[in-house]
Coordinates of C-alpha atoms in Angstrom, one line a residue:
X211 CA -0.9 -0.1 -145.0
X212 CA -0.2 -2.3 -147.8
X213 CA 2.9 -0.5 -149.6
X214 CA 3.2 -3.8 -152.6
X215 CA 0.2 -2.3 -153.5
X216 CA 0.6 1.6 -153.3
X217 CA 3.9 0.5 -155.0
X218 CA 2.3 -1.4 -157.8
X219 CA -0.8 1.6 -157.8
X220 CA 2.2 4.4 -157.9
X221 CA 4.4 2.3 -161.1
X222 CA 1.1 1.8 -163.1
X223 CA 0.5 5.7 -163.5
X224 CA 3.9 6.0 -164.5
X225 CA 5.6 8.0 -161.0
X226 CA 9.5 8.5 -161.4
X227 CA 11.1 5.5 -159.2
X228 CA 13.9 7.5 -157.1
X229 CA 10.8 10.1 -156.4
X230 CA 8.7 6.2 -155.1
X231 CA 12.1 5.8 -153.5
X232 CA 11.7 8.2 -151.1
X233 CA 8.0 8.5 -150.4
X234 CA 8.5 4.8 -149.6
X235 CA 11.4 4.9 -147.0
X236 CA 9.5 7.8 -145.4
X237 CA 5.6 6.0 -144.8
X238 CA 8.1 2.8 -143.8
X239 CA 9.6 5.3 -141.7
X240 CA 6.2 5.8 -140.0
X241 CA 6.5 2.2 -139.3
X242 CA 9.8 0.9 -138.5
X243 CA 12.2 2.3 -136.3
X244 CA 15.2 1.7 -138.8
X245 CA 17.2 3.8 -140.3
X246 CA 17.1 5.9 -143.1
X247 CA 19.2 4.5 -145.1
X248 CA 17.7 0.6 -144.3
X249 CA 14.4 2.6 -145.3
X250 CA 15.7 2.6 -148.4
X251 CA 17.0 -0.5 -149.0
X252 CA 13.4 -1.5 -148.5
X253 CA 11.9 0.6 -150.6
X254 CA 14.4 -0.4 -153.2
X255 CA 13.8 -3.9 -152.8
X256 CA 9.8 -3.7 -153.0
X257 CA 9.7 -1.0 -156.2
X258 CA 12.3 -3.8 -157.6
X259 CA 9.9 -7.2 -156.3
X260 CA 7.3 -5.5 -158.2
X261 CA 8.4 -4.3 -161.1
X262 CA 9.9 -7.8 -161.4
X263 CA 6.1 -9.3 -161.1
X264 CA 5.1 -6.7 -164.2
X265 CA 7.1 -8.0 -166.1
X266 CA 4.3 -11.1 -166.4
X267 CA 2.3 -8.9 -168.1
X268 CA 4.7 -9.3 -170.8
X269 CA 5.4 -12.9 -170.9
X270 CA 4.7 -15.1 -174.2
X271 CA 3.1 -17.6 -172.5
X272 CA -0.8 -16.9 -173.3
X273 CA -3.0 -19.7 -171.1
X274 CA 0.4 -18.1 -167.9
X275 CA -0.8 -15.0 -168.4
X276 CA -4.4 -15.5 -168.4
X277 CA -3.7 -17.7 -165.1
X278 CA -2.5 -14.3 -163.5
X279 CA -4.8 -11.5 -165.1
X280 CA -8.1 -10.9 -162.9
X281 CA -10.9 -10.5 -164.7
X282 CA -11.7 -7.3 -163.4
X283 CA -16.2 -6.0 -163.1
X284 CA -14.7 -2.6 -162.2
X285 CA -16.5 -2.2 -159.4
X286 CA -14.8 -1.9 -156.1
X287 CA -15.8 -3.9 -153.0
X288 CA -17.3 -0.6 -151.1
X289 CA -19.2 0.8 -153.5
X290 CA -20.8 -2.6 -154.6
X291 CA -21.7 -2.6 -150.6
X292 CA -19.1 -5.9 -150.4
X293 CA -18.9 -7.4 -146.0
X294 CA -22.1 -4.8 -145.5
X295 CA -24.8 -7.6 -145.7
X296 CA -27.5 -5.2 -148.1
X297 CA -28.8 -5.6 -152.2
X298 CA -25.2 -5.2 -153.2
X299 CA -23.8 -7.3 -150.8
X300 CA -26.9 -9.9 -151.3
X301 CA -25.9 -10.2 -155.1
X302 CA -22.1 -10.9 -155.5
X303 CA -22.4 -13.3 -153.1
X304 CA -24.7 -15.6 -155.5
X305 CA -22.7 -14.7 -157.7
X306 CA -19.7 -16.9 -155.9
X307 CA -22.3 -19.6 -155.8
X308 CA -22.4 -19.4 -159.3
X309 CA -18.4 -20.6 -159.0
X310 CA -19.2 -23.2 -157.0
X311 CA -22.3 -24.4 -158.1
X312 CA -20.5 -24.5 -161.5
X313 CA -18.4 -27.5 -159.9
X314 CA -21.3 -29.7 -159.9
X315 CA -20.6 -31.1 -156.1
X316 CA -23.1 -32.9 -154.6
X317 CA -23.7 -31.3 -151.2
X318 CA -27.7 -31.8 -149.0
X319 CA -26.8 -27.2 -149.0
X320 CA -24.2 -25.1 -150.8
X321 CA -23.4 -22.0 -151.2
X322 CA -26.5 -21.6 -154.2
X323 CA -28.6 -21.8 -150.9
X324 CA -27.4 -18.9 -149.1
X325 CA -27.6 -20.2 -146.0
X326 CA -26.0 -19.7 -143.1
X327 CA -23.4 -23.0 -143.7
X328 CA -23.3 -26.6 -146.0
X329 CA -24.3 -29.6 -145.4
X330 CA -22.8 -32.8 -146.6
X331 CA -24.2 -36.2 -146.5
X332 CA -21.5 -38.9 -145.0
X333 CA -23.1 -42.5 -146.0
X334 CA -22.2 -44.0 -142.3
X335 CA -23.4 -47.8 -141.0
X336 CA -27.2 -47.4 -139.9
X337 CA -28.0 -44.0 -140.1
X338 CA -26.3 -41.4 -142.6
X339 CA -24.4 -38.8 -141.3
X340 CA -25.1 -34.7 -142.1
X341 CA -22.3 -32.9 -141.7
X342 CA -22.7 -29.0 -141.3
X343 CA -19.8 -26.5 -141.4
X344 CA -19.2 -22.9 -141.1
X345 CA -17.1 -20.3 -141.0
X346 CA -17.5 -16.4 -140.5
X347 CA -14.9 -13.1 -140.3
X348 CA -14.1 -10.8 -137.3
X349 CA -15.9 -7.6 -137.1
X350 CA -12.9 -5.3 -138.7
X351 CA -13.7 -2.6 -136.4
X352 CA -13.1 -5.3 -133.9
X353 CA -9.1 -5.4 -134.7
X354 CA -8.0 -2.9 -131.7
X355 CA -9.8 -5.2 -129.2
X356 CA -9.2 -8.9 -130.3
X357 CA -10.9 -10.5 -127.2
X358 CA -14.5 -9.4 -128.3
X359 CA -13.4 -10.0 -131.7
X360 CA -12.8 -13.3 -130.9
X361 CA -15.7 -14.5 -128.6
X362 CA -18.3 -13.0 -131.3
X363 CA -16.5 -13.9 -134.7
X364 CA -16.5 -17.7 -132.8
X365 CA -20.3 -17.3 -131.2
X366 CA -21.5 -16.4 -134.8
X367 CA -19.7 -19.4 -136.5
X368 CA -21.0 -22.0 -134.0
X369 CA -25.1 -20.4 -134.7
X370 CA -24.3 -20.9 -138.6
X371 CA -24.0 -24.5 -137.5
X372 CA -26.7 -24.7 -135.2
X373 CA -29.4 -23.1 -137.5
X374 CA -28.7 -25.9 -139.8
X375 CA -30.0 -28.2 -137.0
X376 CA -26.1 -29.7 -136.4
X377 CA -24.6 -29.9 -132.5
X378 CA -21.3 -28.2 -132.6
X379 CA -18.2 -30.1 -132.2
X380 CA -15.2 -29.0 -133.1
X381 CA -13.5 -25.3 -133.8
X382 CA -10.7 -24.1 -136.1
X383 CA -9.2 -20.4 -136.0
X384 CA -7.1 -18.7 -139.0
X385 CA -5.6 -15.7 -137.6
X386 CA -4.0 -13.1 -139.8
X387 CA -1.9 -10.0 -138.0
X388 CA 0.1 -7.5 -139.6
X389 CA 3.6 -6.6 -139.3
X390 CA 3.3 -4.5 -136.3
X391 CA 1.0 -6.2 -134.6
X392 CA 2.2 -6.6 -130.8
X393 CA 1.9 -10.3 -130.4
X394 CA -0.2 -10.2 -127.2
X395 CA -3.1 -9.2 -129.9
X396 CA -2.6 -13.5 -131.2
X397 CA -3.1 -14.5 -127.7
X398 CA -5.9 -11.6 -126.3
X399 CA -8.0 -13.0 -129.9
X400 CA -7.2 -16.4 -129.1
X401 CA -8.7 -16.2 -125.5
X402 CA -12.2 -14.9 -126.6
X403 CA -12.7 -17.7 -129.1
X404 CA -11.5 -20.2 -126.3
X405 CA -13.8 -18.2 -123.4
X406 CA -16.7 -19.2 -125.9
X407 CA -15.2 -22.9 -126.5
X408 CA -15.1 -23.5 -122.7
X409 CA -18.3 -21.9 -122.3
X410 CA -20.1 -24.5 -124.4
X411 CA -16.9 -27.6 -124.6
X412 CA -16.8 -27.7 -128.1
X413 CA -12.5 -27.6 -128.8
X414 CA -10.7 -25.6 -130.6
X415 CA -9.0 -28.3 -132.6
X416 CA -7.0 -26.7 -135.4
X417 CA -6.0 -23.3 -136.6
X418 CA -3.0 -21.5 -138.4
X419 CA -1.4 -18.2 -137.3
X420 CA 0.4 -15.5 -140.4
X421 CA 1.4 -12.1 -140.8
X422 CA -1.3 -9.8 -143.1
X423 CA 0.3 -9.7 -146.2
X424 CA 3.8 -11.2 -144.8
X425 CA 6.6 -8.2 -145.0
X426 CA 4.7 -6.0 -147.3
X427 CA 1.7 -4.6 -144.7
X428 CA 3.0 -2.4 -142.1
X429 CA 0.9 -1.4 -139.0
X430 CA -1.1 -3.5 -137.0
X431 CA -4.4 -4.8 -138.5
X432 CA -5.6 -7.9 -136.9
X433 CA -7.9 -9.9 -139.5
X434 CA -9.6 -13.4 -138.8
X435 CA -11.4 -16.3 -139.0
X436 CA -13.2 -18.9 -136.9
X437 CA -14.9 -22.2 -138.6
X438 CA -16.7 -25.0 -137.1
X439 CA -18.0 -28.4 -137.8
X440 CA -21.0 -29.6 -136.5
X441 CA -23.2 -33.4 -136.8
X442 CA -26.8 -34.2 -136.9
X443 CA -28.6 -37.3 -137.5
X444 CA -31.3 -35.3 -139.2
X445 CA -31.7 -33.6 -143.0
X446 CA -30.6 -29.9 -142.2
X447 CA -32.8 -27.4 -141.3
X448 CA -32.6 -25.1 -143.8
X449 CA -34.2 -21.9 -145.5
X450 CA -35.6 -23.4 -147.7
X451 CA -38.1 -25.4 -145.1
X452 CA -40.6 -23.1 -144.8
X453 CA -43.5 -24.4 -145.7
X454 CA -47.1 -22.3 -145.7
X455 CA -48.9 -21.7 -142.6
X456 CA -45.9 -22.5 -140.6
X457 CA -45.5 -20.5 -137.2
X458 CA -42.7 -18.0 -136.7
X459 CA -40.4 -17.2 -133.4
X460 CA -37.8 -16.0 -132.3
X461 CA -35.4 -15.6 -129.2
X462 CA -34.7 -13.0 -127.6
X463 CA -30.9 -11.2 -129.1
X464 CA -28.4 -8.7 -127.7
X465 CA -26.3 -8.5 -131.1
X466 CA -22.6 -9.9 -130.8
X467 CA -19.8 -8.2 -133.5
X468 CA -21.7 -5.3 -135.0
X469 CA -24.1 -4.1 -131.4
X470 CA -20.4 -4.6 -130.0
X471 CA -18.9 -2.0 -132.1
X472 CA -21.6 -0.1 -132.3
X473 CA -21.5 0.3 -128.9
X474 CA -18.3 1.0 -129.0
X475 CA -17.7 3.7 -131.7
X476 CA -20.4 5.4 -130.1
X477 CA -19.8 5.1 -126.8
X478 CA -22.5 2.8 -125.4
X479 CA -20.1 0.8 -123.5
X480 CA -22.5 -0.7 -120.9
X481 CA -23.9 -2.2 -123.5
X482 CA -21.1 -4.6 -124.4
X483 CA -21.8 -6.7 -121.8
X484 CA -25.2 -6.8 -122.8
X485 CA -23.6 -9.3 -125.9
X486 CA -21.6 -11.1 -124.0
X487 CA -23.9 -14.5 -123.9
X488 CA -24.4 -17.9 -125.2
X489 CA -27.9 -17.5 -125.3
X490 CA -28.2 -19.0 -129.0
X491 CA -26.3 -21.8 -128.2
X492 CA -27.8 -22.6 -125.4
X493 CA -31.4 -22.4 -127.1
X494 CA -30.6 -24.8 -129.5
X495 CA -28.9 -27.2 -127.7
X496 CA -32.0 -27.2 -125.2
X497 CA -34.5 -28.3 -129.0
X498 CA -31.3 -31.2 -130.1
X499 CA -31.5 -32.4 -126.1
X500 CA -35.3 -32.3 -126.8
X501 CA -34.8 -34.2 -129.9
X502 CA -37.3 -31.2 -131.7
X503 CA -34.9 -30.2 -134.3
X504 CA -36.0 -33.1 -136.9
X505 CA -39.2 -31.2 -136.8
X506 CA -37.9 -28.0 -137.4
X507 CA -38.6 -26.4 -141.2
X508 CA -36.1 -23.9 -141.0
X509 CA -33.8 -22.5 -138.4
X510 CA -32.0 -18.9 -139.0
X511 CA -29.6 -16.3 -137.1
X512 CA -30.5 -12.7 -137.4
X513 CA -27.1 -11.5 -139.3
X514 CA -27.7 -10.6 -142.7
X515 CA -28.5 -7.4 -142.6
X516 CA -31.1 -7.6 -139.7
X517 CA -34.4 -9.1 -139.9
X518 CA -34.4 -7.2 -143.2
X519 CA -32.0 -9.0 -145.1
X520 CA -32.4 -12.2 -143.7
X521 CA -36.5 -12.1 -144.4
X522 CA -35.7 -11.4 -148.0
X523 CA -33.3 -14.1 -148.9
X524 CA -35.6 -16.4 -147.3
X525 CA -38.4 -15.4 -149.4
X526 CA -35.7 -15.4 -152.5
X527 CA -35.5 -18.8 -151.9
X528 CA -38.4 -20.2 -151.0
X529 CA -40.7 -18.5 -152.9
X530 CA -43.0 -18.0 -149.9
X531 CA -44.7 -14.9 -147.8
X532 CA -43.5 -14.0 -144.4
X533 CA -45.6 -11.9 -141.8
X534 CA -44.1 -10.4 -138.8
X535 CA -45.7 -8.4 -135.8
X536 CA -43.4 -5.4 -135.1
X537 CA -44.1 -5.5 -131.0
X538 CA -43.6 -8.9 -131.4
X539 CA -39.7 -8.2 -132.6
X540 CA -39.2 -5.5 -130.4
X541 CA -39.6 -7.4 -127.7
X542 CA -36.7 -9.4 -129.4
X543 CA -34.2 -7.1 -129.1
X544 CA -32.8 -7.0 -125.0
X545 CA -33.7 -3.8 -123.5
X546 CA -30.3 -1.9 -122.9
X547 CA -28.3 -2.7 -127.2
X548 CA -32.9 -1.7 -128.4
X549 CA -31.9 1.7 -125.9
X550 CA -29.0 2.4 -127.7
X551 CA -30.0 1.5 -131.1
X552 CA -33.2 4.0 -131.0
X553 CA -31.2 6.6 -129.2
X554 CA -28.9 6.9 -132.4
X555 CA -31.5 6.4 -134.6
X556 CA -30.2 2.6 -136.0
X557 CA -33.2 0.8 -137.7
X558 CA -33.2 -2.8 -135.3
X559 CA -34.9 -4.0 -138.6
X560 CA -31.8 -3.2 -140.8
X561 CA -28.6 -4.6 -137.6
X562 CA -27.6 -7.9 -136.6
X563 CA -29.2 -8.9 -133.2
X564 CA -28.0 -12.7 -133.6
X565 CA -31.9 -13.5 -132.2
X566 CA -32.6 -17.3 -132.6
X567 CA -35.8 -17.3 -135.1
X568 CA -37.1 -21.0 -135.9
X569 CA -39.7 -21.9 -138.7
X570 CA -42.2 -24.2 -137.0
X571 CA -45.4 -26.3 -137.9
X572 CA -48.4 -25.2 -135.5
X573 CA -48.6 -28.4 -133.8
X574 CA -44.5 -27.7 -132.5
X575 CA -44.7 -24.6 -131.8
X576 CA -45.6 -24.4 -128.4
X577 CA -43.5 -27.6 -127.3
X578 CA -40.7 -25.1 -128.9
X579 CA -41.4 -22.6 -126.7
X580 CA -41.0 -24.2 -123.4
X581 CA -37.7 -25.9 -124.3
X582 CA -36.4 -22.8 -124.9
X583 CA -37.8 -20.7 -122.0
X584 CA -37.1 -23.6 -119.7
X585 CA -33.2 -22.7 -120.0
X586 CA -33.1 -19.2 -119.3
X587 CA -34.0 -18.0 -123.6
X588 CA -36.8 -15.2 -123.9
X589 CA -38.8 -16.6 -126.9
X590 CA -42.0 -16.0 -128.3
X591 CA -43.9 -15.6 -131.6
X592 CA -43.0 -13.2 -134.2
X593 CA -45.6 -14.1 -136.8
X594 CA -46.4 -16.2 -139.6
X595 CA -45.8 -18.0 -143.3
X596 CA -48.2 -17.7 -146.3
X597 CA -48.1 -17.4 -150.0
X598 CA -48.2 -13.9 -150.7
X599 CA -44.2 -14.3 -152.1
X600 CA -42.8 -11.4 -150.0
X601 CA -42.0 -10.2 -146.5
X602 CA -44.7 -7.9 -144.6
X603 CA -43.5 -5.9 -141.3
X604 CA -47.4 -5.4 -139.7
X605 CA -46.9 -2.0 -137.5
X606 CA -48.7 -0.8 -134.1
X607 CA -50.7 1.5 -136.1
X608 CA -52.0 -1.3 -138.4
X609 CA -50.2 0.2 -141.5
X610 CA -47.9 -2.7 -143.7
X611 CA -45.0 -2.7 -145.1
X612 CA -42.6 -4.7 -147.3
X613 CA -39.8 -5.4 -145.4
X614 CA -36.4 -5.1 -148.4
X615 CA -32.6 -5.3 -147.5
X616 CA -31.3 -1.6 -147.8
X617 CA -28.6 -1.3 -149.8
X618 CA -25.7 -1.5 -146.7
X619 CA -27.0 -2.2 -143.6
X620 CA -28.4 -0.1 -141.3
X621 CA -25.8 2.7 -140.5
X622 CA -24.2 2.3 -137.3
X623 CA -21.3 4.0 -136.8
X624 CA -20.1 8.0 -137.8
X625 CA -18.6 6.8 -140.6
X626 CA -20.9 3.9 -142.1
X627 CA -23.9 7.2 -142.2
X628 CA -21.3 9.2 -143.8
X629 CA -21.1 6.0 -146.4
X630 CA -24.9 6.1 -146.0
X631 CA -27.5 3.0 -147.5
X632 CA -29.3 4.4 -150.4
X633 CA -28.7 2.2 -153.1
X634 CA -26.0 3.9 -156.4
X635 CA -28.0 5.4 -159.5
X636 CA -26.0 2.8 -161.5
X637 CA -26.6 -0.4 -159.8
X638 CA -27.9 -2.4 -162.1
X639 CA -24.4 -1.3 -164.3
X640 CA -22.9 -2.0 -161.6
X641 CA -24.4 -5.6 -161.3
X642 CA -24.3 -6.1 -165.5
X643 CA -20.5 -5.7 -164.9
X644 CA -20.0 -7.6 -161.7
X645 CA -21.9 -11.0 -163.4
X646 CA -19.8 -10.5 -167.0
X647 CA -16.2 -10.9 -164.2
X648 CA -18.1 -13.9 -162.7
X649 CA -18.6 -15.6 -165.4
X650 CA -15.0 -14.9 -166.5
X651 CA -14.0 -16.1 -163.8
X652 CA -15.7 -19.2 -165.0
X653 CA -14.6 -19.9 -167.5
X654 CA -10.9 -19.6 -166.8
X655 CA -11.1 -22.3 -163.6
X656 CA -12.8 -24.7 -166.6
X657 CA -9.3 -23.9 -169.1
X658 CA -7.6 -24.3 -166.4
X659 CA -9.0 -27.9 -164.9
X660 CA -9.2 -29.3 -168.7
X661 CA -5.4 -28.5 -168.9
X662 CA -4.5 -30.6 -165.5
X663 CA -6.2 -33.4 -166.4
X664 CA -5.0 -33.1 -170.1
X665 CA -2.0 -32.9 -169.1
X666 CA -2.1 -36.0 -166.4
X667 CA -3.6 -38.6 -168.5

């Protein structure tokens, strides 16, 4: 429970402070084994601190007021579908990329590409070195299962480095556990991260451990992220490299955090074991060792809202078209995972299966398949690149379907099914509001930069 947010919201609405103090003290005692007197003192302190910061709204320093005032979109994260890997999420990420792009920072691949990782080229004696960085957050529903959360978020960030054609060399971890969380969660999560680290011989080299919201968040919620760094002598295999006439290959995927969450919260506990593998990294490292990566036009992991989302983003970024064969795609979903998804009426094309998808010129397709198969990872041809500008699914009955991302990824838990994946009627209005908020953030950033530069001459 975010007690600071709770108090700020109630005070903004004009609630009586004495009544608020009593309610908050009671809420605090639900989490803390403390006396009534102590809980009242805590409630008073929180209210006092929040009231003090609210006085900033009356400051005569207009520039400071500008800095601390959020350029609100008046659109909530959940309503916009942020984090749910669908149309709303993709839109917001493109707005974030605009803020980054406006900084005019030189890079080979930046957030504007909507790719898996970012890449910079570093001059070095002899050949230049390409450095790839990526970061992923723990699946929110795995807070109660820290080992699984740590294991899968580590695999996720390493995949993002691998698909840029970079060999992973380091892992970083940032862990936040709420005030009442048991210290054992820290260790369990770290053990999950390090299990992957040791399996693929890439060290965990740095990290940070803090409390979620410090003293202002009650409960035991765990949130975290893992970052990774990779290096390559070759330009990245970003999505923008997909070319008409290329062959699309895909490895078998058993999912990661999303599939694990689906299994846990729907009672398919045995499927969890299917997800515990390092097949993706094995396949990638085999391609690195065979020196085939330099000839691959594009690589991606099937994660962002499933193949529907990834295919749409590739076409959006490159302008090419993609044609997929439905029966071949189904063969790349691990059998136990596919059975679970079909039992639960979850679209396999709308969830993250964590397969490795490669877009390659025809002349190396067989070499790629052999190298990956030789390390025990199933891979098959699932389609080709054309000039039609959109992703098309060729169904087994001979009909065609244009793959479009849902507003949210396919609902894979009961609560997600209740939330739904249909596009809100006011989506276009929401986008206008979000765009305005992004524009205002860019303007604020520019004002601050100008102020700092002008005062440091």
